[in-house]
Tab-separated table of C-alpha atoms in Angstrom:
chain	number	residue	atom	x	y	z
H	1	UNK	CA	63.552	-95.496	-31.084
H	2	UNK	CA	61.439	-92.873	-29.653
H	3	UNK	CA	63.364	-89.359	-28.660
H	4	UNK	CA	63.739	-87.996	-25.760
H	5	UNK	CA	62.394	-84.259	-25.113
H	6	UNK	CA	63.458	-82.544	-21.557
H	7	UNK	CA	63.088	-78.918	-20.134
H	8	UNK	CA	66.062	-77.244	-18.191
H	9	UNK	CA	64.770	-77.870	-14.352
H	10	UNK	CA	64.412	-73.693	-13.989
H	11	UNK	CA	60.993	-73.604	-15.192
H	12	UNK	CA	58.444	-73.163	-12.414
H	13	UNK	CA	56.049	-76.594	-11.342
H	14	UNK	CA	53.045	-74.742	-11.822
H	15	UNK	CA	54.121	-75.216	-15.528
H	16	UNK	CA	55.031	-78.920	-15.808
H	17	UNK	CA	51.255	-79.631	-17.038
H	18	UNK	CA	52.301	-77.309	-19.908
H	19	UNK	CA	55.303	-78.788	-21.192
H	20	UNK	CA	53.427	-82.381	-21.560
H	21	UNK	CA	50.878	-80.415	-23.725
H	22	UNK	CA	53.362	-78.746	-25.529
H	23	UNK	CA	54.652	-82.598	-25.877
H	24	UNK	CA	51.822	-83.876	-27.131
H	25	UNK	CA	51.174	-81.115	-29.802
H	26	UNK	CA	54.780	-81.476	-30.691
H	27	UNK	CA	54.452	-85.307	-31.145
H	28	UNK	CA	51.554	-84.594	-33.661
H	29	UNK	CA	52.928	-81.922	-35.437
H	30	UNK	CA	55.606	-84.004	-36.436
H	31	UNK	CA	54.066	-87.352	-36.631
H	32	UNK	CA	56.729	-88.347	-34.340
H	33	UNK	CA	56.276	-90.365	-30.462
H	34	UNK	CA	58.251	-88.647	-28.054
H	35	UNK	CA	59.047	-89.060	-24.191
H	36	UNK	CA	58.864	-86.199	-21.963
H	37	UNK	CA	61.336	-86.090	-19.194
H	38	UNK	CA	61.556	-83.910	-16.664
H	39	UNK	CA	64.069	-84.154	-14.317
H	40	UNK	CA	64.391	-82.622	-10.973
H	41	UNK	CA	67.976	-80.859	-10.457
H	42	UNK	CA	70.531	-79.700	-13.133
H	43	UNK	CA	72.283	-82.553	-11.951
H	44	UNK	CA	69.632	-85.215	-12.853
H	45	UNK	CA	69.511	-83.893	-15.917
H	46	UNK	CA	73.166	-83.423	-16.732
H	47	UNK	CA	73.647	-87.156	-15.974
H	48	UNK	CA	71.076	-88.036	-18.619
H	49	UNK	CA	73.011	-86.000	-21.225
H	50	UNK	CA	75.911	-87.961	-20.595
H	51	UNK	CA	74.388	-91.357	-20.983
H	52	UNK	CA	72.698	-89.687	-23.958
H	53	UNK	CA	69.546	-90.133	-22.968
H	54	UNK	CA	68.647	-87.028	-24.016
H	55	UNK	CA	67.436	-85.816	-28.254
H	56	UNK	CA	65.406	-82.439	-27.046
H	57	UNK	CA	65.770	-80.109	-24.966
H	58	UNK	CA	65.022	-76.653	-23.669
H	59	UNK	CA	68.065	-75.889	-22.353
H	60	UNK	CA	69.572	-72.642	-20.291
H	61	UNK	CA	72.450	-71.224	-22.128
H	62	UNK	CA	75.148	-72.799	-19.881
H	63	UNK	CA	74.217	-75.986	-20.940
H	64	UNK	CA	72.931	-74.768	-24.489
H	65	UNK	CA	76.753	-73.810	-24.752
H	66	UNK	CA	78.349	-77.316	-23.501
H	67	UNK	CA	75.777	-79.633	-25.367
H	68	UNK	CA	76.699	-77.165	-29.214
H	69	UNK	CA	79.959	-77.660	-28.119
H	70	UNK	CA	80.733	-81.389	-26.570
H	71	UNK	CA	77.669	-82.904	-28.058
H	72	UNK	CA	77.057	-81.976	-31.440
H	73	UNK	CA	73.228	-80.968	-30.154
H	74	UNK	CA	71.926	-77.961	-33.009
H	75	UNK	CA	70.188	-74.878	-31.426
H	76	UNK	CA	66.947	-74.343	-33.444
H	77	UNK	CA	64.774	-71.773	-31.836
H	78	UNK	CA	64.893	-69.260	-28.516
H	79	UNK	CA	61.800	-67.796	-27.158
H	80	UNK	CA	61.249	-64.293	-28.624
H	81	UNK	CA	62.764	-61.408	-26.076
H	82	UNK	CA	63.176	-63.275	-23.553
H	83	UNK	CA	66.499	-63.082	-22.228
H	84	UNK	CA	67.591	-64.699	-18.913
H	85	UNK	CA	68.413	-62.713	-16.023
H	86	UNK	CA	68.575	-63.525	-12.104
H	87	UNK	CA	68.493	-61.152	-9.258
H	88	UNK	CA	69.813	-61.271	-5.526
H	89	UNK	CA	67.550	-61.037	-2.468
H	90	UNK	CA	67.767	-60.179	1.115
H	91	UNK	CA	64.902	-59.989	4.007
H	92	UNK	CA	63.627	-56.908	3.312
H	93	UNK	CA	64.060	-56.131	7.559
H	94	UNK	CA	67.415	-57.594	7.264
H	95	UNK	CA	70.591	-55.763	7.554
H	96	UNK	CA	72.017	-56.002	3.941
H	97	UNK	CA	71.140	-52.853	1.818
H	98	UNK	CA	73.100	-52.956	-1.268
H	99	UNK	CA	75.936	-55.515	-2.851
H	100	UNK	CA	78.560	-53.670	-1.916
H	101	UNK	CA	77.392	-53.464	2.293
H	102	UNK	CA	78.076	-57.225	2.091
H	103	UNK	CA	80.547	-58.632	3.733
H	104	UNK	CA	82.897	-62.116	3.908
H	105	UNK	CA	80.911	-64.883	5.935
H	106	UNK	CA	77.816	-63.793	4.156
H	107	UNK	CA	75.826	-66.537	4.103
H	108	UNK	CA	73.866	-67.298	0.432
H	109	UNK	CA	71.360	-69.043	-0.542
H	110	UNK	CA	71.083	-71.058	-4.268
H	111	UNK	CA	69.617	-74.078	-6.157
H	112	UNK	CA	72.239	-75.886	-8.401
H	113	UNK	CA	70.876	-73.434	-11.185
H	114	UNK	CA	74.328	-72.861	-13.025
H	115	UNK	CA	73.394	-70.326	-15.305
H	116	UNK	CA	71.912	-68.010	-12.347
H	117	UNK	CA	74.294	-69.388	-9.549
H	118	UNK	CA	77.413	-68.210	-12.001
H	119	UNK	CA	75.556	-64.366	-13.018
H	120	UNK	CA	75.058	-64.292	-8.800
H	121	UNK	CA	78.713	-64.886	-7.955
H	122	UNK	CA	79.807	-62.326	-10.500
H	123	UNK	CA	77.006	-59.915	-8.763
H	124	UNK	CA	79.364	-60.249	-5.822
H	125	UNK	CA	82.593	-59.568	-7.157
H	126	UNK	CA	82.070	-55.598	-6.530
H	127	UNK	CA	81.825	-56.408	-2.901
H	128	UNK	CA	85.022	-58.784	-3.166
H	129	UNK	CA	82.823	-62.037	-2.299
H	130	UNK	CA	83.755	-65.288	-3.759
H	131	UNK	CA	83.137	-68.695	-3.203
H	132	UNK	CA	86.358	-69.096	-0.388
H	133	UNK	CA	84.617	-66.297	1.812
H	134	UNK	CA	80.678	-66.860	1.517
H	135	UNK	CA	78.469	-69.576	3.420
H	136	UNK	CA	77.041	-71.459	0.436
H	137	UNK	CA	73.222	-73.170	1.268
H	138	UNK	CA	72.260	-75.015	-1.893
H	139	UNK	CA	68.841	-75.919	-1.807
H	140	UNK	CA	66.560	-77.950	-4.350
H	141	UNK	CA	64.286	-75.747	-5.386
H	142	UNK	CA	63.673	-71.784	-5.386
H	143	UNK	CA	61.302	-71.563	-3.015
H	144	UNK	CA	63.450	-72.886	-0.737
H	145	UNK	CA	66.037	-70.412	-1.473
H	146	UNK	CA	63.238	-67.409	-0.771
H	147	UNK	CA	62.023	-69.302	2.562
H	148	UNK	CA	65.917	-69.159	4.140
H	149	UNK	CA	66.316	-65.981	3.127
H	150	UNK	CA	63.220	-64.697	4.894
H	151	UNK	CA	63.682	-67.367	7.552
H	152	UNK	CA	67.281	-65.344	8.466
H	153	UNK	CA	69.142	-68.546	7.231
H	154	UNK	CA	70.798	-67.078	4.715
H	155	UNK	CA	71.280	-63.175	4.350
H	156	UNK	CA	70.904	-63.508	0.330
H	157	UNK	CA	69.490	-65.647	-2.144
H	158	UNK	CA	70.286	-66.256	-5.999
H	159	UNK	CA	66.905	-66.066	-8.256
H	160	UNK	CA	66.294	-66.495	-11.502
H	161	UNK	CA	63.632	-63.082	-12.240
H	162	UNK	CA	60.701	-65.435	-13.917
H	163	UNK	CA	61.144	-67.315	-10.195
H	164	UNK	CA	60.858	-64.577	-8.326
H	165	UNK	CA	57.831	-63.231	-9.487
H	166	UNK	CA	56.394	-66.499	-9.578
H	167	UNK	CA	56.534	-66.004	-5.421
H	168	UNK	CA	53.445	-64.761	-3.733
H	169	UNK	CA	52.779	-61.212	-3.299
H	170	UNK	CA	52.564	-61.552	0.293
H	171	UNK	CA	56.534	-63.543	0.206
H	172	UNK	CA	57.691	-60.576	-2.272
H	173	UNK	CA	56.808	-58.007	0.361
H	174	UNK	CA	59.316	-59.312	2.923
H	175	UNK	CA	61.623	-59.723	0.190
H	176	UNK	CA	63.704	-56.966	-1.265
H	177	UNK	CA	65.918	-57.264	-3.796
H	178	UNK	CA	69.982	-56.159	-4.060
H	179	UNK	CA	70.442	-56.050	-7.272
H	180	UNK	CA	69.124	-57.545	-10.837
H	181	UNK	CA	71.301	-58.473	-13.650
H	182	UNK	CA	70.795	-56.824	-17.258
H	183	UNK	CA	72.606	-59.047	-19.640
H	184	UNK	CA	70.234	-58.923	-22.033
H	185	UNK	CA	72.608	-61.180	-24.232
H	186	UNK	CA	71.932	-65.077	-23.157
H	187	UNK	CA	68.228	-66.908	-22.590
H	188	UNK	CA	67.118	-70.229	-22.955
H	189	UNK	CA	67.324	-72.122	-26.472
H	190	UNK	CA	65.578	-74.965	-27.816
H	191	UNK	CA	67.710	-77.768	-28.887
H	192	UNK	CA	68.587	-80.938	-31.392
H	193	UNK	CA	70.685	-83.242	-30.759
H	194	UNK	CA	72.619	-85.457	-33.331
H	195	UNK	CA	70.197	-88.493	-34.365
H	196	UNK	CA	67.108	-85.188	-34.876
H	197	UNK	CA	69.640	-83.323	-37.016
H	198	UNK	CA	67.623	-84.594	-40.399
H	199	UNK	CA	64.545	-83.128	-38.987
H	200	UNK	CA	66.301	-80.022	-37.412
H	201	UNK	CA	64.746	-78.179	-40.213
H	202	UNK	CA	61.363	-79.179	-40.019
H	203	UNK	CA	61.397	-78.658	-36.308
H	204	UNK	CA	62.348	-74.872	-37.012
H	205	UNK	CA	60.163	-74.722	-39.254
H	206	UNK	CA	57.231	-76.187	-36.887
H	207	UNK	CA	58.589	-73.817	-33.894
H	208	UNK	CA	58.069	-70.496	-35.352
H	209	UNK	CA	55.002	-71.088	-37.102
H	210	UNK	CA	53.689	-72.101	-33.735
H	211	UNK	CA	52.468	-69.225	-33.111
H	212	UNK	CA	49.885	-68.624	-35.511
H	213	UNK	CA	47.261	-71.204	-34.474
H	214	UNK	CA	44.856	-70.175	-31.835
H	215	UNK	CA	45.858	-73.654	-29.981
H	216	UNK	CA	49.514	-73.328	-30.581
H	217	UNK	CA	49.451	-69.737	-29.480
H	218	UNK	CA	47.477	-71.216	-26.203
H	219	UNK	CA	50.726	-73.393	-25.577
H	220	UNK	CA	53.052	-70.593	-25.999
H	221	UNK	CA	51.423	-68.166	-24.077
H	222	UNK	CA	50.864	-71.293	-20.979
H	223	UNK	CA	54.676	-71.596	-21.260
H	224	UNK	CA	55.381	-67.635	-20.580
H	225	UNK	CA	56.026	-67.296	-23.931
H	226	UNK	CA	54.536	-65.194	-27.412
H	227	UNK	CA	56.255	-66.728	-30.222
H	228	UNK	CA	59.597	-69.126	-30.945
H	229	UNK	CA	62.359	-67.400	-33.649
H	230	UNK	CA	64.661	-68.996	-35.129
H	231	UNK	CA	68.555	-69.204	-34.202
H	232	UNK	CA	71.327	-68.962	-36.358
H	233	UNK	CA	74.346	-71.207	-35.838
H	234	UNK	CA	75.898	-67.707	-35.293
H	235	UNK	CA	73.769	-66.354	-32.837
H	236	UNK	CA	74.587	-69.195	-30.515
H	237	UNK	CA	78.087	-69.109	-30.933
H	238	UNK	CA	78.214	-65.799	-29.987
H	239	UNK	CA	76.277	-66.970	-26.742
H	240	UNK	CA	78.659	-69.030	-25.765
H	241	UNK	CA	81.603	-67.203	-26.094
H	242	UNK	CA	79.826	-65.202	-23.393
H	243	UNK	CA	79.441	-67.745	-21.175
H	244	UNK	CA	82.745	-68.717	-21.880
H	245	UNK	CA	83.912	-64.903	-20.749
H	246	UNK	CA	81.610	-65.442	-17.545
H	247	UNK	CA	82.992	-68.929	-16.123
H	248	UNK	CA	86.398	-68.224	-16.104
O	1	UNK	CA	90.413	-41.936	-35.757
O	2	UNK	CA	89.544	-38.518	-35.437
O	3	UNK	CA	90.779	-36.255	-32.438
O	4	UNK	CA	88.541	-35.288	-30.240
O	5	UNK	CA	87.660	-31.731	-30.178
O	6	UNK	CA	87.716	-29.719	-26.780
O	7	UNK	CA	84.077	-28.619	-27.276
O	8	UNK	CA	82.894	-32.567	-26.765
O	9	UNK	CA	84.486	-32.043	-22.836
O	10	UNK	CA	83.160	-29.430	-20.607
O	11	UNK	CA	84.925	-29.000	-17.035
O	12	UNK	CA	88.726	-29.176	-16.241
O	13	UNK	CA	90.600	-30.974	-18.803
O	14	UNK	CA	94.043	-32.123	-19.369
O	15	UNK	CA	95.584	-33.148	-23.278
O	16	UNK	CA	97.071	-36.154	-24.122
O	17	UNK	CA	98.238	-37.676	-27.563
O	18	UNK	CA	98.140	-41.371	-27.649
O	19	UNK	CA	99.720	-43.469	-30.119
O	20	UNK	CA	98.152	-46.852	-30.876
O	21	UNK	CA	99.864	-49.822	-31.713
O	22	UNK	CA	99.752	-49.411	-35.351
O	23	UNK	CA	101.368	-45.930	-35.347
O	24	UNK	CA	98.686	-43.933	-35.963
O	25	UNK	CA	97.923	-40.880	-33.428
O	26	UNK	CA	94.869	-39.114	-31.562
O	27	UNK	CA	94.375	-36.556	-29.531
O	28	UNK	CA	92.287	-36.904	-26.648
O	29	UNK	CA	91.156	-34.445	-23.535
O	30	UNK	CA	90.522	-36.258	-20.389
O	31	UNK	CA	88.767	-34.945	-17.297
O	32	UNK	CA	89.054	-36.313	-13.415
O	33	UNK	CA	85.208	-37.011	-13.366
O	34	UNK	CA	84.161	-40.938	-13.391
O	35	UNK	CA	81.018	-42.413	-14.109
O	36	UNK	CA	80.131	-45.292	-11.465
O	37	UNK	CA	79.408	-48.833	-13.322
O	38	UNK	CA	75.939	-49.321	-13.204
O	39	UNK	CA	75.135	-52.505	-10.838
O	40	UNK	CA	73.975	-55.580	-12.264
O	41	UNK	CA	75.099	-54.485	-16.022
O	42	UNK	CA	77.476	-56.421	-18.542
O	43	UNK	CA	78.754	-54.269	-20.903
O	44	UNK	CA	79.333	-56.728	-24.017
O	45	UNK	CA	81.031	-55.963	-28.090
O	46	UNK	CA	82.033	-57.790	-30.437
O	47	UNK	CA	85.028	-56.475	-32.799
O	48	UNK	CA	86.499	-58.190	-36.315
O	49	UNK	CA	90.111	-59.542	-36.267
O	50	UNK	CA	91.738	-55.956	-36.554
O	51	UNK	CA	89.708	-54.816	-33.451
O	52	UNK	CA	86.833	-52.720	-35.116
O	53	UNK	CA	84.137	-52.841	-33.342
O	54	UNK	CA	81.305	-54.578	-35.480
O	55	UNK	CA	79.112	-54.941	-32.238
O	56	UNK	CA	77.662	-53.478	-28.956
O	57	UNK	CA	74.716	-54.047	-26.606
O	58	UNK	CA	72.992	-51.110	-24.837
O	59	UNK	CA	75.407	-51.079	-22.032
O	60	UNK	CA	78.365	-50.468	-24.178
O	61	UNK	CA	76.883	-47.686	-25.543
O	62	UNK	CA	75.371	-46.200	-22.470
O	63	UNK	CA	78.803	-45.785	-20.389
O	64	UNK	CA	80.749	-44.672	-23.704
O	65	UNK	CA	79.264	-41.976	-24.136
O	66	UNK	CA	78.981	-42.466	-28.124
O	67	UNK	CA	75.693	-43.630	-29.883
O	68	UNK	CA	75.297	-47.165	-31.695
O	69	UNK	CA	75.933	-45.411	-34.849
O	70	UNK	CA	79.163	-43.163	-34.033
O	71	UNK	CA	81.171	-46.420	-32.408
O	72	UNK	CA	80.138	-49.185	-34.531
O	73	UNK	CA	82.713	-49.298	-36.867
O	74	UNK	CA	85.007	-47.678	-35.242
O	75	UNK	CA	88.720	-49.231	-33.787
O	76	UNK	CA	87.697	-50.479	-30.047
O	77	UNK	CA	91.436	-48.352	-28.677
O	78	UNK	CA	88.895	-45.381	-29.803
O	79	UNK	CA	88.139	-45.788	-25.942
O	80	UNK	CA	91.768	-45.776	-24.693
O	81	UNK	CA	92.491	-44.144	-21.714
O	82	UNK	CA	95.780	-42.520	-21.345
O	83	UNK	CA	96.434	-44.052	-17.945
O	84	UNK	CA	96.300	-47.141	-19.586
O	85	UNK	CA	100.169	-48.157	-20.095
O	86	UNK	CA	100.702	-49.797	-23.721
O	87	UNK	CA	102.122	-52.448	-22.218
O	88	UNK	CA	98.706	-54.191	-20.773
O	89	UNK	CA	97.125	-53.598	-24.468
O	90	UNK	CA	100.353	-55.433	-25.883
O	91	UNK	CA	99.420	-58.215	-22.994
O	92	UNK	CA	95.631	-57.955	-24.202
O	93	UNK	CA	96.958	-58.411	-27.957
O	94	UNK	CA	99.588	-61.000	-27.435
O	95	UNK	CA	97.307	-62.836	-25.596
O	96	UNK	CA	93.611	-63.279	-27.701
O	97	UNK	CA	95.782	-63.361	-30.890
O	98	UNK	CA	97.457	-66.222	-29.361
O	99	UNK	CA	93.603	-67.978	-28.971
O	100	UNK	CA	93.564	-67.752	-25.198
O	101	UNK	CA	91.298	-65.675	-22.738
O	102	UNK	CA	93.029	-62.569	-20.889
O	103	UNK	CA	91.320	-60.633	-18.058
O	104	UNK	CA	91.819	-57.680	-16.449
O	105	UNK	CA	91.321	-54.040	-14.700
O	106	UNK	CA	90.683	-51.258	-17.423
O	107	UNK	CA	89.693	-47.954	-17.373
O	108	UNK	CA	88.017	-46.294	-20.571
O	109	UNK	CA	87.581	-42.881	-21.694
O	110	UNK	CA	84.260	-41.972	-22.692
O	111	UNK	CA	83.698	-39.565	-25.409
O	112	UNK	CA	82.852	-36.592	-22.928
O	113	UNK	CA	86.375	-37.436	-21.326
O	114	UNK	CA	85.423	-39.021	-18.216
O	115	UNK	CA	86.302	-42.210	-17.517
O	116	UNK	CA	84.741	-45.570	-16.035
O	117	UNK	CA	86.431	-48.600	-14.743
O	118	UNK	CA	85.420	-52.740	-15.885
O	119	UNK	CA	86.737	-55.593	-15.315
O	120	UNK	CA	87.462	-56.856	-18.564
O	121	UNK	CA	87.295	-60.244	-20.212
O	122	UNK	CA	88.410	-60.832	-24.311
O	123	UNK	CA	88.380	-64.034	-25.544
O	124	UNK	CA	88.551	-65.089	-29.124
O	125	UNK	CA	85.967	-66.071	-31.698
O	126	UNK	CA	87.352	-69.370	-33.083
O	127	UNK	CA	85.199	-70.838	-35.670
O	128	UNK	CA	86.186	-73.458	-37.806
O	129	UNK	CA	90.051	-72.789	-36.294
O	130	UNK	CA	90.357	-69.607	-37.661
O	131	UNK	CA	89.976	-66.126	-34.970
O	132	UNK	CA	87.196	-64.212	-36.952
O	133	UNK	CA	87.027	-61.445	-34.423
O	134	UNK	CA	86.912	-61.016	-30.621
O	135	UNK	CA	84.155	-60.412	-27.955
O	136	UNK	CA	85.302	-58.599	-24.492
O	137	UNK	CA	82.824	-58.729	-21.920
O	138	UNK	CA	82.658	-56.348	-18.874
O	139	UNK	CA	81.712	-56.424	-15.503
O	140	UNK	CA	81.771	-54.263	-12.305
O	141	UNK	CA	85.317	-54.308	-10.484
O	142	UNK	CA	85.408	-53.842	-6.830
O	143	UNK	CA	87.012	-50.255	-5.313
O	144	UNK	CA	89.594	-52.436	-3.828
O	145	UNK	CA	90.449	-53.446	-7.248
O	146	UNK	CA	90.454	-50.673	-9.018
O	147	UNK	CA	92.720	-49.272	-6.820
O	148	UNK	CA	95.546	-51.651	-6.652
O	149	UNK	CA	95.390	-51.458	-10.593
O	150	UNK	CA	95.600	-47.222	-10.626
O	151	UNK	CA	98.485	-48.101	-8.648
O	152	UNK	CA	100.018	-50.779	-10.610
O	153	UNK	CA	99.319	-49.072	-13.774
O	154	UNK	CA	101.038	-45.433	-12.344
O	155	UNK	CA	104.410	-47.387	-12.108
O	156	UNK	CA	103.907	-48.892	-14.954
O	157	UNK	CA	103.663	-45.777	-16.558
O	158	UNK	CA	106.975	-44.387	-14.458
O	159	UNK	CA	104.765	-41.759	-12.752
């Protein structure tokens, strides 16, 4: 049977060229063929973890936490200090100023992102917003979210930060942005699922030496990232009893 | 816990001894001024099963006032307001110890003796069945919110 490696959908396109390298030098590293899959939406890809179709991923933590906890999957390695956060835009002509200058009927802007739509809505909770008094636009991709926002479709828009400053200068300049979370406690993790578990040492091991060849540093760096560290079983379980304190 | 000394407060103060759940005492000085919650911030800790707090992220220890080093370690009522009745930390208690999530409107004192307002969730660490400690996360209430807990909390407090 050859495994199946994905990527959370949150990752911009420019880098879907990377992950297939990344693929490739993963399938030699471990003498292993493996099938890249990169799905479209959160959605797409949640579907495939049901029907198990699904033995590596780079997952956000929201679904780090649900496949460690309902699917046995092992978190292995997390990209070194790189914690996710998201921020909330606004035109930067338009009338909303600051969180709390919002009001109900605002309309917002988001992709099916549920790690960044959750941190937004909790971002709104000082201004007593919630799902039963905001507009909600979900669209399929980020820059979608950005172009409404400017377009005076929606009056905010959720972002994760690596997406925003993936947009053009010249779309950053009418963009301004409300507020930015600092969570600095949940990011992205690279998991195992059950039928890898024999080899979830290996691949550890493989991850964080990654770094120090010039080609696998090349990878890395292509991917936004400097090095992979390990994760202790604690580390993630710590994670998601965050999340769990954030989706309530 | 130690008492705090009046030279740690400067301004207007007002003295309180609180007694925690376990008996023990502290006195504390308290001043009117409050420190906004910084937008966009979770303030996150981590304490054993007796509630001492084992650890913090830079958030915590920015709005308490305390460094890394003086509140790790130390029992998490160290930041017990005394406008907090006993009553919601009994609910609080009752409630993690019991394995379930509780929620709700808190305001700490920080060690100069201001204060700061979260919205608090606790939930407990279960691993392997057993609660090996408990991890409170906290976020930025609304004004509206705040104020209808002052209020709620004044009568609970018979004043």
């Amino acid at each position: 049977m050859t495994p199946n490696l994905t990527v959370s959908p949150s990752f911009p396109t420019e880098r879907i060229s990377d992950w297939y390298i990344f693929n490739t030098w993963l399938q030699r590293a471990l003498g292993l063929p493996i099938h890249l899959e990169l799905y479209d939406s959160f959605g797409a890809q949640r579907a495939a973890i049901a029907e198990g179709k699904v033995d590596m991923i780079y997952a956000n933590p929201f679904d780090a936490s649900l496949l460690v906890r309902e699917k046995g999957f092992r978190a292995v390695v997390q990209p070194e200090g790189q914690p996710d956060e998201m921020l909330i835009i606004a035109a930067a002509e338009g009338p909303a100023s600051a969180i709390t200058a919002l009001r109900p009927g605002t309309r917002l802007a988001c992709s099916d992102d549920p790690c960044v739509n959750t941190v937004g809505r909790i971002l709104l909770e000082p201004a007593n917003l919630d799902p039963s008094n905001t507009i909600e636009h979900r669209r399929e991709t980020y820059i979608q979210v950005a172009r409404e926002v400017l377009r005076g479709e929606a009056d905010i828009g959720f972002l994760p930060v690596d997406a925003f400053n993936a947009l053009s200068s010249l779309v950053r300049r009418d963009l301004q942005v409300l507020v930015t979370s600092q969570l600095h406690v949940i990011h992205h993790v690279f998991l195992v699922g059950p039928a890898l578990h024999e080899r979830a040492d290996e691949i550890t091991t493989l991850l964080a030496s990654m770094h120090e060849s010039e080609k696998g540093r090349r990878i890395l760096e292509a991917l936004g990232a400097r090095h992979w560290e390990p994760v202790q079983r604690e580390d993630v379980e710590f994670m998601i009893d965050i999340i769990s304190t954030l989706t309530q | 816990m130690k008492d705090m000394e009046p030279a740690q407060v400067s301004g207007k103060t007002s003295e309180h001894v609180l007694t925690y759940a376990d008996g023990s005492r502290r006195r504390v000085f308290v001043t009117l001024v409050e420190t906004p919650y910084p937008h966009g911030k979770l303030i996150v800790s981590r304490t054993d099963p007796l509630g001492i707090i084992t650890q913090c992220n830079p958030s915590f220890v920015d709005m308490s006032g305390y460094t890394e080093a003086e509140i790790i370690g130390q029992p998490h009522c160290i930041l017990r307001h005394p406008d907090m009745p006993a009553a919601a930390f009994r609910d609080l208690w009752d409630t993690v110890k019991a394995g379930r999530q509780w929620n709700g409107y808190v305001k700490n004192l920080r060690k100069d003796g201001g204060y700061y307002w979260v919205y608090a969730t606790v939930v407990p660490n279960i691993r392997d069945g057993q609660i090996v400690g408990f991890t409170s996360v906290r976020r930025e209430p609304s004004r509206e919110k705040v104020i209808a807990a002052e209020a709620h909390y004044r009568s609970l407090n018979g004043s």
